[in-house]
Short mmCIF file of C-alpha atoms in Angstrom, two decimals:
data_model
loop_
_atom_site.label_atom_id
_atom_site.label_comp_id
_atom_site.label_asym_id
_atom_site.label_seq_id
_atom_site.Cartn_x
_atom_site.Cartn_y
_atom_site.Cartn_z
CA UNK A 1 -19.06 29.90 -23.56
CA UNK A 2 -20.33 27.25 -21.42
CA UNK A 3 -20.32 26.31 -17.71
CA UNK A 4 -18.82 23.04 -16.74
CA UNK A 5 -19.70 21.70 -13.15
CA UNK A 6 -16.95 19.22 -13.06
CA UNK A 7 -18.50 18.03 -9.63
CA UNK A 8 -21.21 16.50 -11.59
CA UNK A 9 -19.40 15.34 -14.26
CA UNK A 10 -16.86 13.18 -12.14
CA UNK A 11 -20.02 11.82 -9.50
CA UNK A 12 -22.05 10.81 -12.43
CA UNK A 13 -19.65 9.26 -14.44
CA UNK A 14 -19.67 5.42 -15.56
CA UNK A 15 -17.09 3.20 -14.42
CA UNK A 16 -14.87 3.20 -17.97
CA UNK A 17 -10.71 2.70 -18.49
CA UNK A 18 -10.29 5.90 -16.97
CA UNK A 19 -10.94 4.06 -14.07
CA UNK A 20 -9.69 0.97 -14.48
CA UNK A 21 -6.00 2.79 -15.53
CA UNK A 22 -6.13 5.19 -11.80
CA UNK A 23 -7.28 1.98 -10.06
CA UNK A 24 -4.26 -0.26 -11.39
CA UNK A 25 -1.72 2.87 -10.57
CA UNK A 26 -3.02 3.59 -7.25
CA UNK A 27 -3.29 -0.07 -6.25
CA UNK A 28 0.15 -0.58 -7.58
CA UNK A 29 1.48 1.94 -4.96
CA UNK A 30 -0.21 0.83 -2.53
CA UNK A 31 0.62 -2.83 -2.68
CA UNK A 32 4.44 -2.14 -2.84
CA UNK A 33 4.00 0.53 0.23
CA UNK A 34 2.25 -2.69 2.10
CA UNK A 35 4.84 -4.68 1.09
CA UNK A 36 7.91 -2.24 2.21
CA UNK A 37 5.83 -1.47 5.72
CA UNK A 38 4.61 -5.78 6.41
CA UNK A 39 8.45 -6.41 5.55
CA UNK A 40 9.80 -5.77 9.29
CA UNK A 41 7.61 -8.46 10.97
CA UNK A 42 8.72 -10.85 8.35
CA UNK A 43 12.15 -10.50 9.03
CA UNK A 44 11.89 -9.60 12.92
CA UNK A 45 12.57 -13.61 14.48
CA UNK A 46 15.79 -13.76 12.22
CA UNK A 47 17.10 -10.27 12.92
CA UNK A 48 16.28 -10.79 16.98
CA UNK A 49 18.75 -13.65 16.73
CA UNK A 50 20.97 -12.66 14.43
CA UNK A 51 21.47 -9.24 16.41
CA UNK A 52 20.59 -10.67 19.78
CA UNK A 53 17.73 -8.05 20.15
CA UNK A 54 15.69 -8.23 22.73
CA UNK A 55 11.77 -7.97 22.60
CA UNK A 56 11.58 -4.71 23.90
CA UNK A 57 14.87 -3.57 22.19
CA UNK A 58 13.13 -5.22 18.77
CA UNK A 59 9.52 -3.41 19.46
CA UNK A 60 11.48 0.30 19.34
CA UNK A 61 13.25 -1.35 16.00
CA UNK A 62 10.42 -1.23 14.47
CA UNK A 63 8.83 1.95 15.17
CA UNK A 64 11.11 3.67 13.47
CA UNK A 65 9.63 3.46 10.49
CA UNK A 66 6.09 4.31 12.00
CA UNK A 67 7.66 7.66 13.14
CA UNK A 68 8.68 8.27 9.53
CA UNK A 69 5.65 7.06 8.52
CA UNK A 70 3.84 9.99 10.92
CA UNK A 71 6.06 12.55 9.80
CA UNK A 72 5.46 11.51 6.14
CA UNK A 73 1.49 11.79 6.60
CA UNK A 74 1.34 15.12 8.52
CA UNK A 75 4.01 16.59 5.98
CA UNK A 76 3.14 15.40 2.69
CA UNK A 77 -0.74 15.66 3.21
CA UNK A 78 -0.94 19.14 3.50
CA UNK A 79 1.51 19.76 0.64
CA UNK A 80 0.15 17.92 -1.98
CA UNK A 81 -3.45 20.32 -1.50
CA UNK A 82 -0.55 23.10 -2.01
CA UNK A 83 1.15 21.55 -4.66
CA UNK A 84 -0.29 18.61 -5.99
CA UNK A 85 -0.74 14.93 -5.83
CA UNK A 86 1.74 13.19 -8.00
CA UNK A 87 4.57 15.61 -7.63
CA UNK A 88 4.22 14.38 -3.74
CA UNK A 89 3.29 10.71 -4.97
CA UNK A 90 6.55 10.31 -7.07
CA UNK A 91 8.52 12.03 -4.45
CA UNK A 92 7.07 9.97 -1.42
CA UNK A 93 7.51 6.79 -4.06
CA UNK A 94 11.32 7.47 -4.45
CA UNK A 95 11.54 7.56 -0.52
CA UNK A 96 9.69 4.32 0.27
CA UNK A 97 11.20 1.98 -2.58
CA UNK A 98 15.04 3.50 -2.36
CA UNK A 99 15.56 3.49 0.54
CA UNK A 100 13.70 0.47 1.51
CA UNK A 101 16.10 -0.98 -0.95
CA UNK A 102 18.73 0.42 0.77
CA UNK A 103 17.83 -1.42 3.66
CA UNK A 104 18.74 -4.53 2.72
CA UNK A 105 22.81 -3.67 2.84
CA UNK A 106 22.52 -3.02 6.79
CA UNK A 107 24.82 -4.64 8.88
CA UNK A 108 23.60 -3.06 12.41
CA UNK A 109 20.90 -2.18 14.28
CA UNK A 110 21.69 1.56 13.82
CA UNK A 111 21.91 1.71 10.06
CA UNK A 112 18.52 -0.49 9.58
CA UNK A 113 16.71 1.81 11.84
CA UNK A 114 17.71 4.92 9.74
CA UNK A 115 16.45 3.31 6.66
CA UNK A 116 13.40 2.25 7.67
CA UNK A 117 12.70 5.87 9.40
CA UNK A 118 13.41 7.20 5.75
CA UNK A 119 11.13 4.94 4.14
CA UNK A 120 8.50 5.13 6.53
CA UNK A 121 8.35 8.82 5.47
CA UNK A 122 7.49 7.88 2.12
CA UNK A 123 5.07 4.69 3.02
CA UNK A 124 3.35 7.46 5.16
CA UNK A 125 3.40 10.45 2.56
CA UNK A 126 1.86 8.51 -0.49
CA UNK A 127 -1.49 6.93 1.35
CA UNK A 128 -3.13 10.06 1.62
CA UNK A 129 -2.16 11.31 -1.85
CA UNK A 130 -3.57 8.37 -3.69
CA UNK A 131 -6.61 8.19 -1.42
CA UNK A 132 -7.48 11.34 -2.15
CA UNK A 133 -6.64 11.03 -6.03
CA UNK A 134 -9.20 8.17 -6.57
CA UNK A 135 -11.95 9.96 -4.42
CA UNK A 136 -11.27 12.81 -6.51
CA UNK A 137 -12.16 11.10 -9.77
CA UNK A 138 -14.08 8.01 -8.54
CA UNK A 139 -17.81 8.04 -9.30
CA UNK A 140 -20.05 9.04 -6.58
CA UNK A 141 -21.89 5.50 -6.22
CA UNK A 142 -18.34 3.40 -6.49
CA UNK A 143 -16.26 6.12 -4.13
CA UNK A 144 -16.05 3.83 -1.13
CA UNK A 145 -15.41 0.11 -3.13
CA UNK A 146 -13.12 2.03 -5.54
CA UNK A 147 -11.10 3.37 -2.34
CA UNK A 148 -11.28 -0.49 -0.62
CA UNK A 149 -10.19 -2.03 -3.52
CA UNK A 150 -7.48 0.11 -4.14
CA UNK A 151 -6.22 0.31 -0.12
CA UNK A 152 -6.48 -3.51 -0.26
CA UNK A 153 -3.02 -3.53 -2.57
CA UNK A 154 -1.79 -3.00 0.98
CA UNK A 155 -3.09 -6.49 2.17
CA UNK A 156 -1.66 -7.82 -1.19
CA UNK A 157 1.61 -6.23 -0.40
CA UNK A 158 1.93 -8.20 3.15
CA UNK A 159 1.05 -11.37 1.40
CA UNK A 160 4.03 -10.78 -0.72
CA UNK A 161 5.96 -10.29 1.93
CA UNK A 162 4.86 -13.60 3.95
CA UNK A 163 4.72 -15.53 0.88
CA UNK A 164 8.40 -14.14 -0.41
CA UNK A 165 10.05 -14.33 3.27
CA UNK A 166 8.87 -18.24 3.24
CA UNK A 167 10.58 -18.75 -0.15
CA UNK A 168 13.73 -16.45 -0.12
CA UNK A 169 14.89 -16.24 3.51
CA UNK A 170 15.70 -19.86 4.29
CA UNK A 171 17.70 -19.64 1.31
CA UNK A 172 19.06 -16.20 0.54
CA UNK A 173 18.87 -14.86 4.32
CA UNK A 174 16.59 -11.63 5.53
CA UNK A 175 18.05 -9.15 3.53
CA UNK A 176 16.51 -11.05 0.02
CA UNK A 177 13.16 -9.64 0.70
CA UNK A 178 14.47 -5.83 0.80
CA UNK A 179 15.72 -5.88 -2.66
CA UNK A 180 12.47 -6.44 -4.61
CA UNK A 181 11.18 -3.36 -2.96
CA UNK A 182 13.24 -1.42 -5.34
CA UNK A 183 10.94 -2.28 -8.40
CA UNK A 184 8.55 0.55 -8.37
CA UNK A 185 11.84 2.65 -9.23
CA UNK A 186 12.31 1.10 -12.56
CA UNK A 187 8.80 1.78 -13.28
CA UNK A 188 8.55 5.59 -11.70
CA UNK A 189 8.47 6.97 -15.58
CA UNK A 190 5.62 5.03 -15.98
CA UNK A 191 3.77 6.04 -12.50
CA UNK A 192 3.68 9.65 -13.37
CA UNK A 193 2.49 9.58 -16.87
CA UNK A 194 -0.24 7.12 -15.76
CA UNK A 195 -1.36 9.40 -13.19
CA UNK A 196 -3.72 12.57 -13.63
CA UNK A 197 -3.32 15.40 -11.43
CA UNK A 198 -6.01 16.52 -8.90
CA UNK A 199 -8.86 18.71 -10.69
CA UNK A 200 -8.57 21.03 -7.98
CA UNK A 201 -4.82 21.90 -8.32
CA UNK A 202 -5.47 21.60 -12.49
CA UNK A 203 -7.36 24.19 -12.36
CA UNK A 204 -6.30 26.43 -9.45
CA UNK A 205 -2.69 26.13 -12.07
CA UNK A 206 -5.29 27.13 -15.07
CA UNK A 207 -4.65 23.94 -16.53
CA UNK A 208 -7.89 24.29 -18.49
CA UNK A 209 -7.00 22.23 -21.67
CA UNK A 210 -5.87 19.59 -19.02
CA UNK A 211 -8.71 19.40 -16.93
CA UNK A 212 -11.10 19.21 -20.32
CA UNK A 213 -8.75 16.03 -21.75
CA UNK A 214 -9.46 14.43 -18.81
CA UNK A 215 -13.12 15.13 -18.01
CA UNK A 216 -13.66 13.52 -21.64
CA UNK A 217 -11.87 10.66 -20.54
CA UNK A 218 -14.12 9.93 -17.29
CA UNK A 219 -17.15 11.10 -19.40
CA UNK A 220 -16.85 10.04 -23.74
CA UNK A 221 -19.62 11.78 -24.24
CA UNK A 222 -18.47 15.25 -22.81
CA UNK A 223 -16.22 17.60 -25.72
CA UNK A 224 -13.97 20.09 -24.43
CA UNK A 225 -14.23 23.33 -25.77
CA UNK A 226 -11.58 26.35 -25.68
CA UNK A 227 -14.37 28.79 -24.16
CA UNK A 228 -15.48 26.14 -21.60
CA UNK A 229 -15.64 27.69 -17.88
CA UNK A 230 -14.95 24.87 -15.59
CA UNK A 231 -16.93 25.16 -11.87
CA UNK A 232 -15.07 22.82 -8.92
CA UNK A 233 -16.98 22.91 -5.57
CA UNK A 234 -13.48 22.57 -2.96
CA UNK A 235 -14.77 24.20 0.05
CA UNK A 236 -11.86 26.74 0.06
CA UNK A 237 -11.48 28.93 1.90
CA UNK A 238 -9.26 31.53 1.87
CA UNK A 239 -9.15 33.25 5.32
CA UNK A 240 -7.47 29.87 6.81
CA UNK A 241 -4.93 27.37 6.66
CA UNK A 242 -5.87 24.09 5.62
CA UNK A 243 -5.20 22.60 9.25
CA UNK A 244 -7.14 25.10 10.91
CA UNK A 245 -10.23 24.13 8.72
CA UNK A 246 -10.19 21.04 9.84
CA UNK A 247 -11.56 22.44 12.78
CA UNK A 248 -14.50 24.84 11.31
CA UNK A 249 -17.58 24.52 10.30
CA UNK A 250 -18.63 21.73 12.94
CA UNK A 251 -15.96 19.44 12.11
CA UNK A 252 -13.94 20.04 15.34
CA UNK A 253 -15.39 16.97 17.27
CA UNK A 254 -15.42 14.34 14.12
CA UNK A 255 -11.52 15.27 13.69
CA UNK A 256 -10.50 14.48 16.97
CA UNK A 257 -12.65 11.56 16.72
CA UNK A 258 -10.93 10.67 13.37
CA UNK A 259 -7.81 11.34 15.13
CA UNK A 260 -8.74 8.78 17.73
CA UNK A 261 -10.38 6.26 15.65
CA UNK A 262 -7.31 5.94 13.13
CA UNK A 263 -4.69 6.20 16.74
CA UNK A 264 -6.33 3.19 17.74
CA UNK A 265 -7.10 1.06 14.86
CA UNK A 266 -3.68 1.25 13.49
CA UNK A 267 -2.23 0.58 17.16
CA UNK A 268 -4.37 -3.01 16.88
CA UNK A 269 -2.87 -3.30 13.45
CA UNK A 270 0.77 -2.86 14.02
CA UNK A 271 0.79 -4.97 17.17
CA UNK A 272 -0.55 -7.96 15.23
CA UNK A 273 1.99 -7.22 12.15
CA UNK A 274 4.46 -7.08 14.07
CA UNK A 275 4.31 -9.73 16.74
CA UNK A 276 2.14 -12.39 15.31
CA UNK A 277 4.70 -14.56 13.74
CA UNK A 278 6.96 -14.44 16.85
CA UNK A 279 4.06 -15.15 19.13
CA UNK A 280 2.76 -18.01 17.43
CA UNK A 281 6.29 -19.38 17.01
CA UNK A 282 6.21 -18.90 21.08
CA UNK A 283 3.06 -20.46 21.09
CA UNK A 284 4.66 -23.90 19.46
CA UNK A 285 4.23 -23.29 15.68
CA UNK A 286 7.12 -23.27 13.30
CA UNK A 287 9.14 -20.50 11.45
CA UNK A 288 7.03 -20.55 8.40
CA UNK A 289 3.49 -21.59 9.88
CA UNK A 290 3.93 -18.38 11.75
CA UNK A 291 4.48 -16.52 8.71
CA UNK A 292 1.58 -18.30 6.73
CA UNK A 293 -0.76 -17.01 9.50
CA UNK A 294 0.51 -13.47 8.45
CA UNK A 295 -0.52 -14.01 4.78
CA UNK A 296 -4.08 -15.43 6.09
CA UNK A 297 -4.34 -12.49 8.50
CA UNK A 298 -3.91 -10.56 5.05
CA UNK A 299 -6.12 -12.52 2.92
CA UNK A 300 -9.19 -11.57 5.42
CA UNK A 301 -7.89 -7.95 5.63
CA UNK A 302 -8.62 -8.13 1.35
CA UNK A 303 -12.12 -9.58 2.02
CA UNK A 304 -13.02 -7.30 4.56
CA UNK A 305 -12.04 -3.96 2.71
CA UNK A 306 -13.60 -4.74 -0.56
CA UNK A 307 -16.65 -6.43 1.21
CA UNK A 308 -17.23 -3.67 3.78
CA UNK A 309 -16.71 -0.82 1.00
CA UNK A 310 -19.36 -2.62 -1.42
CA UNK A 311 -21.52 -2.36 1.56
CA UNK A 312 -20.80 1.38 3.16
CA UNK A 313 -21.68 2.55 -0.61
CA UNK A 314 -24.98 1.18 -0.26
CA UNK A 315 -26.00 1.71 3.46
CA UNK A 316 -23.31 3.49 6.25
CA UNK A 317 -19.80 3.80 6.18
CA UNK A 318 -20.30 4.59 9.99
CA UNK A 319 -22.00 1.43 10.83
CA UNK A 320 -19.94 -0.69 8.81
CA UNK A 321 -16.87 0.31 10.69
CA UNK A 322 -18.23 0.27 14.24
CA UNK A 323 -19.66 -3.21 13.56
CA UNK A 324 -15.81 -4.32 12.26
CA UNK A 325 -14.32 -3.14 15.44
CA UNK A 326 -16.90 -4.75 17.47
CA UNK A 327 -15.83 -8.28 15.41
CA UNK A 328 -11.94 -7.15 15.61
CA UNK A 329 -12.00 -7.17 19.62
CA UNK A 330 -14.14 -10.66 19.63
CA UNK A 331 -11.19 -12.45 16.98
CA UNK A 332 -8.52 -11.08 18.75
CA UNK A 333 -9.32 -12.28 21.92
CA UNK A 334 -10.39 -15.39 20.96
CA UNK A 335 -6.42 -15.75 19.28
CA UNK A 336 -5.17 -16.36 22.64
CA UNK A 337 -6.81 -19.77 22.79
CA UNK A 338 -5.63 -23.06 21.42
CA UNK A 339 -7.79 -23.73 18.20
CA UNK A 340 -8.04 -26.30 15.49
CA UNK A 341 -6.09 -24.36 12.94
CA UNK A 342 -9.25 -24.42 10.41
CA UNK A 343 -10.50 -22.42 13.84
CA UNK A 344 -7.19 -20.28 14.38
CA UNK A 345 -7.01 -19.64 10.40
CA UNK A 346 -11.16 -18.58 10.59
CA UNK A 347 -10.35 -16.25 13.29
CA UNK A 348 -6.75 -14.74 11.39
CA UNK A 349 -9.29 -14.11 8.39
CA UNK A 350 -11.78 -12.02 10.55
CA UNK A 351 -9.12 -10.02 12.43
CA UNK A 352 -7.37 -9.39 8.96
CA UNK A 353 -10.52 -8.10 7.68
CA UNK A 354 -11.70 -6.00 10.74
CA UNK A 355 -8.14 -4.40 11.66
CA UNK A 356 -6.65 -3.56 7.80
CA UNK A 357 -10.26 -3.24 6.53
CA UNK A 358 -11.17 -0.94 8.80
CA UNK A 359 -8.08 1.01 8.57
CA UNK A 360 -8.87 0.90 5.01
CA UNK A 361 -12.38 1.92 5.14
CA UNK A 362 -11.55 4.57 8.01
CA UNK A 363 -9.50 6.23 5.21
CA UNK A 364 -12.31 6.55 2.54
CA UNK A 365 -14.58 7.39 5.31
CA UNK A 366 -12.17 10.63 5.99
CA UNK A 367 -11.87 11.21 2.48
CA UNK A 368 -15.54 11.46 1.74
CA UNK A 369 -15.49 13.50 5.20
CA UNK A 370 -13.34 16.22 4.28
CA UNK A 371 -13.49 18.86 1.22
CA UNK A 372 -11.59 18.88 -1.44
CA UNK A 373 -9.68 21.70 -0.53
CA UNK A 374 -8.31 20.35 2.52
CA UNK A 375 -9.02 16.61 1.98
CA UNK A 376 -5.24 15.62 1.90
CA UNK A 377 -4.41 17.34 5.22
CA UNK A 378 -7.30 15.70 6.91
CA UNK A 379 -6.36 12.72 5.44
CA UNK A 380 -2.91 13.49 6.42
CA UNK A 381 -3.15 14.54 9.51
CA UNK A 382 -5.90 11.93 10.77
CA UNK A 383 -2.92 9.43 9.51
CA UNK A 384 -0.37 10.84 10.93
CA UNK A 385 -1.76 11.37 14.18
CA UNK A 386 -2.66 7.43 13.74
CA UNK A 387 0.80 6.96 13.53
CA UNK A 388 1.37 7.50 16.31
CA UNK A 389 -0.82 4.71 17.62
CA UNK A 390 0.79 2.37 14.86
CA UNK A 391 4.14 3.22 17.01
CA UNK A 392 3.16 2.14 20.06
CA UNK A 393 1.39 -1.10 18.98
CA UNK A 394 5.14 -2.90 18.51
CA UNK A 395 6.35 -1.15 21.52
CA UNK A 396 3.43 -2.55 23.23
CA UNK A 397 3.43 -6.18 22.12
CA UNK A 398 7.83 -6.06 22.59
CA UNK A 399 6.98 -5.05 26.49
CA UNK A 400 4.20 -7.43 27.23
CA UNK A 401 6.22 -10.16 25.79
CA UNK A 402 8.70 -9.36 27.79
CA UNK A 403 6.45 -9.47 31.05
CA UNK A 404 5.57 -13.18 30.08
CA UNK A 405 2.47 -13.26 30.10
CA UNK A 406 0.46 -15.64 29.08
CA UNK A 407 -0.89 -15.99 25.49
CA UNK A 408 -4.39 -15.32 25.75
CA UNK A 409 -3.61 -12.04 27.94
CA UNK A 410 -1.40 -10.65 25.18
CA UNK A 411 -4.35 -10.90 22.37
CA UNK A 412 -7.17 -9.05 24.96
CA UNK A 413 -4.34 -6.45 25.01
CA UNK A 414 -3.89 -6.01 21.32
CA UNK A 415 -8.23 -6.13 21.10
CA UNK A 416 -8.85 -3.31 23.60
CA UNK A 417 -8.42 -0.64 21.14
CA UNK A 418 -10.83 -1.99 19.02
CA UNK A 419 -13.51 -0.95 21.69
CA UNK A 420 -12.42 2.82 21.74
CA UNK A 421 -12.24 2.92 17.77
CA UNK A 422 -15.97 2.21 17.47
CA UNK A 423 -17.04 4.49 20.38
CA UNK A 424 -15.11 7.41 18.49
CA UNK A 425 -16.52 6.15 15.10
CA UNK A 426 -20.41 6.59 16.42
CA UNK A 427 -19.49 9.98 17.78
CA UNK A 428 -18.36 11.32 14.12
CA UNK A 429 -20.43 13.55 12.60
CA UNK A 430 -23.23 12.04 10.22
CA UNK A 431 -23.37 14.74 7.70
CA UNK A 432 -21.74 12.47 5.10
CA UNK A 433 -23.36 9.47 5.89
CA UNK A 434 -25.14 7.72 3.35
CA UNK A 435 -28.39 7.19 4.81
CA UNK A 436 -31.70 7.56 3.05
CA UNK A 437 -33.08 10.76 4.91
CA UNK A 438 -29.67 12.28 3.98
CA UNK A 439 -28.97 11.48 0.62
CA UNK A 440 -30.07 14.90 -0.73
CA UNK A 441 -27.75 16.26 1.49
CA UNK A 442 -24.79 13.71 0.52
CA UNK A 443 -23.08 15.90 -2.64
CA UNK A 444 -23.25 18.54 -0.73
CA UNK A 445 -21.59 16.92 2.65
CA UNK A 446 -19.20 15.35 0.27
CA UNK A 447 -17.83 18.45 -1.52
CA UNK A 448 -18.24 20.74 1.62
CA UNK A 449 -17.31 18.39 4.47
CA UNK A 450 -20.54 20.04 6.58
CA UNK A 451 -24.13 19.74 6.99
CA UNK A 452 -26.46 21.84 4.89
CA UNK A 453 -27.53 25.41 6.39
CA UNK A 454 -31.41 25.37 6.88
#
């Protein structure tokens, strides 16, 4: 008999079709969840005139799928550490595509809001099951790119969306760009066998044979053998909840500043999904200029997520992010202004990249942040409470559009956030940061989601 430390196994591991198979899966997800939630400001100018909303009536329009998507995150996080991941990923996967799908047959105001409030609970459910799948198996010196490069199927997603709405709307009409979402349920079959399940729940089922097929898959030189004892480090424990550990062991002040980091970020990122086409066809640009600026605001957000997670796994994830909120608030504002569009397009590409990258890297920075044990419902929760945010960006931008105001004044509202993001981001803990005085420290701040005891 022999003791496996499946900790080490996993963090050491070389970068081999293992990964490149949960990479491809995960991404997959992940692009056609961006593509379902990006979808609404695509189609917002022609549903305001079709159904004579209003801006204010067309900001609450589209928060109903960010409530879903908050329900989803807070519900489906904390399950899938009780159940597993890709029992919830399938399920949440089935919400999002269906009845995104669905979507496309409304005929009022009423029925497209239900729809999207279903959907959102699946676009919300699956992001922190598959971000806490790859950190799971991703090697310890790739975690953060591995994350970025997955999240950034979500920027790929929105360009899909721009790029389809400017092909099949003018032609087809709005509801064109709802029925493609229902491709990832004609390849579901192929989702879940792709898919491993978490090691943690593998072998908390005693899914020992499992857990050793896959181990020798992330590691061709490890052999499974019947009589092999396999050792997981999940920081479980079992006197609490997983919700109420998210406030032990010193992690009470980095939640709440998780809580208000992804609340505000995802506030800056809604608002500009969702009312930068109409704005800049307000501001004198055409029907589909204003949706090209939404695929460049996308093609930045790709940049900046696998750029700034190459960097965070060398130096900080911490200072990475607070220096890409610091550049989101500067390219917002400076939206406002009349440009040159290489200018205007320069400045989409940075905002992309420091709004959805940082969203993106906030999400591997909570997943490195919280044990394994608990990691989906701090996830989760840190999402869902972000949701909320992501809710009152369109409600935001649908009232101050409605006040008038001028261009410039809208974009300094949007950027504002930013400013509180990186104050809450420098007041998070730095026990998993990965600085050079730490490092010795990092596996165990990793797996533990706490500082080492003296």
């Amino acid at each position: 008999m022999r003791n496996v430390n499946v900790n080490n196994l996993i963090d050491n591991a070389q970068f081999n079709p293992f990964h490149w198979k949960l990479l491809f899966w995960c991404a997959l997800i992940i692009i056609f969840d961006g593509y379902d939630l990006v979808i609404y400001g695509v189609v917002l100018p022609r549903l305001m005139d079709q159904w004579g909303l209003s801006p204010v009536e067309a900001g609450v329009l589209g928060s109903y799928a960010l409530f879903g998507m908050m329900f989803g995150a807070l519900l489906f996080g904390p399950l899938s550490d009780r159940f597993g991941r890709k029992r919830m990923i399938a399920i949440c996967v089935v919400l999002f595509s269906g009845m995104t799908f669905i979507n496309g047959f409304a005929s009022t105001p009423t029925q497209f809001g239900i729809c999207r409030f279903l959907a959102g609970i699946g676009i919300g459910g699956v992001m922190p099951n598959v971000v806490a799948l790859m950190t799971e198996y991703a090697p310890k010196k790739l975690r953060s790119t591995m994350v970025a490069i997955m999240f950034s199927g979500y920027s790929i997603g929105g360009m899909m969306s721009a790029g389809l709405g400017i092909w099949l709307i003018p032609t087809f009409g709005w509801s064109s760009v709802f029925f493609i979402a229902g491709i990832p349920l004609l390849i579901l079959p192929l989702i879940i066998r792709a898919l491993p399940e978490s090691p943690g729940f593998l072998l908390r089922q005693k899914r020992t044979a499992e857990t050793g097929s896959i181990l020798a898959r992330i590691e061709p030189g490890f052999t499974p053998q019947s009589a092999d004892q396999y050792q997981l480090e999940t920081g479980a424990k079992n006197t609490s909840v997983p919700l109420v550990q998210l406030f032990q062991d010193r992690r009470t002040l980095s939640t709440l500043m998780f809580w208000t980091a992804f609340f505000m970020c995802l506030l800056m990122v809604y608002a500009i999904a969702s009312w930068l086409p109409k704005l800049m066809v307000q501001a004198g640009y055409g029907f589909n200029s204003s949706l090209m600026f939404l695929l460049v605001l996308n093609i930045g957000a790709i940049l900046g997520a696998i750029g700034g997670g190459f960097v965070a796994d060398r130096l900080h994830l911490k200072r990475v992010l607070i220096v890409f909120f610091l550049f989101a608030v500067a390219s917002i504002s400076l939206l406002g202004y009349k440009h040159d569009i290489a200018v205007l397009y320069g400045l989409l590409m940075v905002a992309g990249a420091t709004t959805i990258g940082s969203q993106i890297l906030l999400y591997a920075y909570a997943a490195q942040f919280y044990p394994l044990a608990i990691r989906s419902t701090g996830i989760g929760w840190s999402s869902g409470i972000g949701r909320i945010g992501a809710i009152v960006g369109p409600m935001l931008g649908g009232s101050l559009l409605a006040m008038n105001l001028p261009l410039e004044q809208n974009f300094m509202a949007f950027a504002i956030p930013g400013i509180i993001a990186a104050v809450a981001v420098a007041t998070i803990s730095r026990s998993v940061e990965h600085a050079p005085e730490e490092e010795k420290n990092l596996a165990y701040a990793a797996e533990t989601g706490m500082l080492k005891p003296d």
